[in-house]
Amino acid sequence: MPSQLVCRPERDLPVAVLTVSGTLDHLTGDALGAAVRRSLAVQPVKLLLDVSRLKVADPFAFGTFGSVVCQTAEFPNVPIVVCGADPGTSAALATVPGCATVELAGDCATALAEAGRTPQPDRVRVRLRPVPEACRQVRNLVVQACARWHRTDFTATAALIATELVANVVRHAHTTMEFTLGHRDGRITMAVRDGSRHLPKALDPGLTDAGGRGLRLVRELSENWGVLPVSDGKVVWTHLIPALA
């Protein structure tokens, strides 16, 4: 009989809760990784992973989970708390590279109450249609947010990068998008989530080429940038360099 793993999102913002039940083995490990990646993609303050009804048949299957933790260490950099793990699950997690930063909690109710006391970062979210007008809308949003956060030193660079990220969805993905602008620890983070699974690449066009410079510009003006693939699309994200803002 094939293994079954059910990953059910209970909530997403501001604290995400993902309940995992069934059997974790070499067949279901990828499903766990995909579910965790999708929960992290909405950029919650914290992700609580309820494994109280999880049976670990193959500890090595946690490897996919560990790779997701490593992949998202830079973005969205969301603390992960594993709740209700039995001794065997806790021991399996301890052997997984990349999971050293994962917290353990006795139950999700207690962890949720504690997470609710965590100050939320400054953040603005907006859903946009894939039309040229979205570029103007996102520029205005960035200008207003930077002024409200007293970070006008970021305004010009952030507005330029935001325009390129949104324009890329308009030109290529053609899906509704969610733009997120955040301010935390003196750094500006931007992310655009769309419904296309086609991953963008920064090109190096020649002087006579008509296009292809958008993501290269994002790369050059950012401290770091990347793409987080999820089952229903992707998130393209960037962190700004304060010195260039």
Tab-separated table of C-alpha atoms in Angstrom:
chain	number	residue	atom	x	y	z
A	1	MET	CA	0.000	0.000	0.000
A	2	PRO	CA	1.500	3.385	-0.999
A	3	SER	CA	2.457	5.840	1.716
A	4	GLN	CA	0.227	8.809	2.365
A	5	LEU	CA	1.190	12.232	3.682
A	6	VAL	CA	-1.341	14.996	4.239
A	7	CYS	CA	-0.069	18.575	4.605
A	8	ARG	CA	-2.933	20.881	5.587
A	9	PRO	CA	-2.425	24.655	5.968
A	10	GLU	CA	-4.428	25.767	9.008
A	11	ARG	CA	-3.573	29.464	8.635
A	12	ASP	CA	-1.019	31.610	6.860
A	13	LEU	CA	-0.719	35.158	8.273
A	14	PRO	CA	0.664	36.579	10.393
A	15	VAL	CA	1.753	33.178	11.784
A	16	ALA	CA	1.493	30.175	9.471
A	17	VAL	CA	0.458	26.760	10.791
A	18	LEU	CA	0.939	23.634	8.675
A	19	THR	CA	-0.394	20.331	10.010
A	20	VAL	CA	1.404	17.234	8.712
A	21	SER	CA	-0.036	13.767	9.205
A	22	GLY	CA	0.620	10.330	7.737
A	23	THR	CA	3.895	8.626	6.905
A	24	LEU	CA	7.137	10.341	5.943
A	25	ASP	CA	9.389	8.217	3.757
A	26	HIS	CA	11.350	8.412	0.505
A	27	LEU	CA	8.091	8.649	-1.458
A	28	THR	CA	6.480	11.460	0.523
A	29	GLY	CA	9.517	13.549	1.492
A	30	ASP	CA	9.193	15.811	-1.560
A	31	ALA	CA	5.547	16.530	-0.698
A	32	LEU	CA	6.584	17.790	2.734
A	33	GLY	CA	9.233	20.033	1.210
A	34	ALA	CA	6.780	21.482	-1.306
A	35	ALA	CA	4.170	22.181	1.381
A	36	VAL	CA	6.690	23.922	3.640
A	37	ARG	CA	7.997	26.003	0.725
A	38	ARG	CA	4.474	27.097	-0.140
A	39	SER	CA	3.748	28.144	3.453
A	40	LEU	CA	6.990	30.115	3.610
A	41	ALA	CA	6.286	31.856	0.303
A	42	VAL	CA	3.586	34.046	1.887
A	43	GLN	CA	6.278	35.383	4.270
A	44	PRO	CA	4.647	34.799	7.662
A	45	VAL	CA	6.250	36.012	10.873
A	46	LYS	CA	6.803	32.384	11.849
A	47	LEU	CA	5.893	28.922	10.537
A	48	LEU	CA	4.594	26.307	12.969
A	49	LEU	CA	4.843	22.738	11.704
A	50	ASP	CA	2.524	20.411	13.624
A	51	VAL	CA	3.961	16.881	13.340
A	52	SER	CA	2.123	15.343	16.284
A	53	ARG	CA	0.348	12.956	13.881
A	54	LEU	CA	3.372	12.222	11.713
A	55	LYS	CA	5.065	8.823	11.519
A	56	VAL	CA	8.686	8.920	10.322
A	57	ALA	CA	9.360	5.676	8.449
A	58	ASP	CA	12.559	6.936	6.824
A	59	PRO	CA	14.586	9.634	8.660
A	60	PHE	CA	16.478	10.419	5.449
A	61	ALA	CA	13.205	11.722	3.972
A	62	PHE	CA	13.683	14.801	6.157
A	63	GLY	CA	16.508	15.712	3.774
A	64	THR	CA	14.082	17.522	1.469
A	65	PHE	CA	12.784	19.505	4.431
A	66	GLY	CA	16.360	20.396	5.366
A	67	SER	CA	17.096	21.604	1.836
A	68	VAL	CA	14.048	23.891	1.981
A	69	VAL	CA	15.244	25.331	5.293
A	70	CYS	CA	18.643	26.055	3.736
A	71	GLN	CA	17.120	27.465	0.557
A	72	THR	CA	14.915	29.905	2.476
A	73	ALA	CA	17.550	30.989	5.011
A	74	GLU	CA	18.096	34.199	3.030
A	75	PHE	CA	14.491	34.630	1.915
A	76	PRO	CA	12.007	34.700	3.477
A	77	ASN	CA	14.144	33.972	6.567
A	78	VAL	CA	11.110	32.825	8.557
A	79	PRO	CA	11.710	30.987	11.857
A	80	ILE	CA	10.346	27.432	11.742
A	81	VAL	CA	9.002	25.710	14.851
A	82	VAL	CA	8.321	21.966	14.785
A	83	CYS	CA	5.512	21.212	17.230
A	84	GLY	CA	4.558	17.927	18.879
A	85	ALA	CA	7.529	15.895	17.659
A	86	ASP	CA	7.986	12.538	19.386
A	87	PRO	CA	11.514	11.449	20.408
A	88	GLY	CA	12.045	9.566	17.140
A	89	THR	CA	11.063	12.566	14.997
A	90	SER	CA	13.233	14.903	17.079
A	91	ALA	CA	16.201	12.563	16.687
A	92	ALA	CA	15.655	12.338	12.915
A	93	LEU	CA	15.551	16.123	12.608
A	94	ALA	CA	18.776	16.483	14.577
A	95	THR	CA	20.655	14.531	11.919
A	96	VAL	CA	19.470	16.644	8.971
A	97	PRO	CA	21.932	19.228	7.613
A	98	GLY	CA	20.444	22.705	7.665
A	99	CYS	CA	17.914	22.033	10.422
A	100	ALA	CA	20.033	23.348	13.263
A	101	THR	CA	17.991	26.577	13.301
A	102	VAL	CA	14.647	24.753	13.529
A	103	GLU	CA	13.030	25.168	16.932
A	104	LEU	CA	11.095	22.472	18.781
A	105	ALA	CA	7.930	23.028	20.812
A	106	GLY	CA	5.765	20.677	22.812
A	107	ASP	CA	2.519	21.744	21.144
A	108	CYS	CA	1.312	24.238	18.562
A	109	ALA	CA	-1.122	26.057	20.861
A	110	THR	CA	1.708	27.196	23.136
A	111	ALA	CA	3.978	28.010	20.198
A	112	LEU	CA	1.193	29.990	18.511
A	113	ALA	CA	0.588	32.064	21.614
A	114	GLU	CA	4.293	32.808	21.896
A	115	ALA	CA	4.579	33.684	18.200
A	116	GLY	CA	1.685	36.103	18.553
A	117	ARG	CA	3.798	38.178	20.919
A	118	THR	CA	6.552	38.606	18.314
A	119	PRO	CA	6.645	42.163	16.879
A	120	GLN	CA	5.704	42.162	13.222
A	121	PRO	CA	8.045	43.784	10.697
A	122	ASP	CA	6.931	46.790	8.666
A	123	ARG	CA	5.299	45.324	5.599
A	124	VAL	CA	2.984	46.302	2.757
A	125	ARG	CA	1.196	43.829	0.459
A	126	VAL	CA	-0.851	44.483	-2.634
A	127	ARG	CA	-2.371	42.333	-5.361
A	128	LEU	CA	-1.899	43.599	-8.901
A	129	ARG	CA	-3.258	42.656	-12.292
A	130	PRO	CA	-0.755	41.920	-15.065
A	131	VAL	CA	-1.291	45.230	-16.866
A	132	PRO	CA	1.158	48.096	-17.570
A	133	GLU	CA	-0.673	50.276	-15.023
A	134	ALA	CA	0.648	47.938	-12.296
A	135	CYS	CA	4.131	49.422	-12.730
A	136	ARG	CA	2.905	52.909	-11.872
A	137	GLN	CA	0.893	51.581	-8.939
A	138	VAL	CA	3.856	49.774	-7.425
A	139	ARG	CA	6.135	52.803	-7.832
A	140	ASN	CA	3.651	54.962	-5.917
A	141	LEU	CA	3.361	52.331	-3.197
A	142	VAL	CA	7.145	52.174	-2.744
A	143	VAL	CA	7.475	55.971	-2.571
A	144	GLN	CA	4.732	56.230	0.054
A	145	ALA	CA	6.029	53.330	2.173
A	146	CYS	CA	9.629	54.572	2.216
A	147	ALA	CA	8.428	58.018	3.292
A	148	ARG	CA	6.282	56.510	6.058
A	149	TRP	CA	9.218	54.425	7.316
A	150	HIS	CA	11.567	57.440	7.104
A	151	ARG	CA	13.770	55.581	4.624
A	152	THR	CA	13.693	57.949	1.674
A	153	ASP	CA	17.332	56.988	1.064
A	154	PHE	CA	15.938	53.766	-0.417
A	155	THR	CA	13.178	55.323	-2.499
A	156	ALA	CA	14.803	55.714	-5.925
A	157	THR	CA	16.461	52.299	-6.009
A	158	ALA	CA	13.470	50.491	-4.497
A	159	ALA	CA	11.059	52.090	-6.964
A	160	LEU	CA	13.266	51.135	-9.903
A	161	ILE	CA	13.654	47.513	-8.808
A	162	ALA	CA	9.960	47.162	-7.963
A	163	THR	CA	9.047	48.419	-11.418
A	164	GLU	CA	11.332	45.855	-13.066
A	165	LEU	CA	9.972	42.967	-10.975
A	166	VAL	CA	6.371	43.849	-11.757
A	167	ALA	CA	7.098	44.562	-15.423
A	168	ASN	CA	8.643	41.105	-15.730
A	169	VAL	CA	5.338	39.540	-14.646
A	170	VAL	CA	3.400	41.769	-17.033
A	171	ARG	CA	5.647	40.843	-19.970
A	172	HIS	CA	6.189	37.145	-19.310
A	173	ALA	CA	4.016	35.539	-16.585
A	174	HIS	CA	0.683	37.220	-17.492
A	175	THR	CA	-0.857	36.259	-14.129
A	176	THR	CA	-2.204	38.143	-11.145
A	177	MET	CA	0.661	38.924	-8.779
A	178	GLU	CA	1.211	39.785	-5.125
A	179	PHE	CA	3.836	42.426	-4.388
A	180	THR	CA	5.304	42.591	-0.876
A	181	LEU	CA	7.528	45.377	0.429
A	182	GLY	CA	9.153	44.958	3.825
A	183	HIS	CA	11.448	46.927	6.135
A	184	ARG	CA	13.386	45.026	8.775
A	185	ASP	CA	16.752	45.444	10.466
A	186	GLY	CA	17.553	48.458	8.302
A	187	ARG	CA	17.072	46.548	5.067
A	188	ILE	CA	14.391	46.738	2.398
A	189	THR	CA	13.038	43.478	0.991
A	190	MET	CA	10.757	43.174	-2.007
A	191	ALA	CA	9.074	40.121	-3.467
A	192	VAL	CA	6.672	39.425	-6.312
A	193	ARG	CA	4.695	36.194	-6.361
A	194	ASP	CA	3.020	35.148	-9.619
A	195	GLY	CA	1.277	32.081	-11.022
A	196	SER	CA	3.867	31.049	-13.596
A	197	ARG	CA	6.329	28.245	-12.894
A	198	HIS	CA	8.714	29.502	-15.577
A	199	LEU	CA	11.837	30.623	-13.699
A	200	PRO	CA	13.418	33.894	-14.838
A	201	LYS	CA	17.103	34.288	-15.596
A	202	ALA	CA	19.262	37.388	-15.600
A	203	LEU	CA	20.623	37.798	-19.121
A	204	ASP	CA	23.628	39.679	-20.434
A	205	PRO	CA	22.282	41.307	-23.607
A	206	GLY	CA	24.484	43.016	-26.155
A	207	LEU	CA	24.472	46.738	-26.834
A	208	THR	CA	22.103	46.330	-29.780
A	209	ASP	CA	19.642	43.993	-28.049
A	210	ALA	CA	16.214	45.509	-27.424
A	211	GLY	CA	15.533	43.876	-24.059
A	212	GLY	CA	16.794	41.504	-21.403
A	213	ARG	CA	18.238	44.119	-19.050
A	214	GLY	CA	15.540	44.106	-16.348
A	215	LEU	CA	16.763	41.270	-14.137
A	216	ARG	CA	20.383	42.234	-14.739
A	217	LEU	CA	19.516	45.637	-13.291
A	218	VAL	CA	17.833	43.967	-10.315
A	219	ARG	CA	20.946	41.838	-9.786
A	220	GLU	CA	23.301	44.826	-9.917
A	221	LEU	CA	21.276	47.012	-7.540
A	222	SER	CA	20.514	44.306	-4.969
A	223	GLU	CA	22.466	42.950	-2.064
A	224	ASN	CA	20.998	39.591	-3.018
A	225	TRP	CA	18.157	38.267	-5.142
A	226	GLY	CA	16.690	34.924	-6.051
A	227	VAL	CA	13.695	32.849	-7.029
A	228	LEU	CA	11.683	30.648	-4.674
A	229	PRO	CA	9.720	28.045	-6.703
A	230	VAL	CA	6.367	26.910	-5.323
A	231	SER	CA	3.827	24.427	-6.658
A	232	ASP	CA	1.568	27.119	-8.119
A	233	GLY	CA	4.193	29.552	-9.387
A	234	LYS	CA	7.207	31.337	-7.963
A	235	VAL	CA	8.406	34.229	-5.816
A	236	VAL	CA	11.107	36.536	-7.164
A	237	TRP	CA	12.722	38.426	-4.291
A	238	THR	CA	15.414	41.000	-3.663
A	239	HIS	CA	17.223	42.675	-0.769
A	240	LEU	CA	18.463	46.206	-1.317
A	241	ILE	CA	21.994	47.454	-0.664
A	242	PRO	CA	21.734	50.467	1.700
A	243	ALA	CA	24.885	52.050	0.284
A	244	LEU	CA	23.360	52.264	-3.205
A	245	ALA	CA	19.963	53.497	-2.127
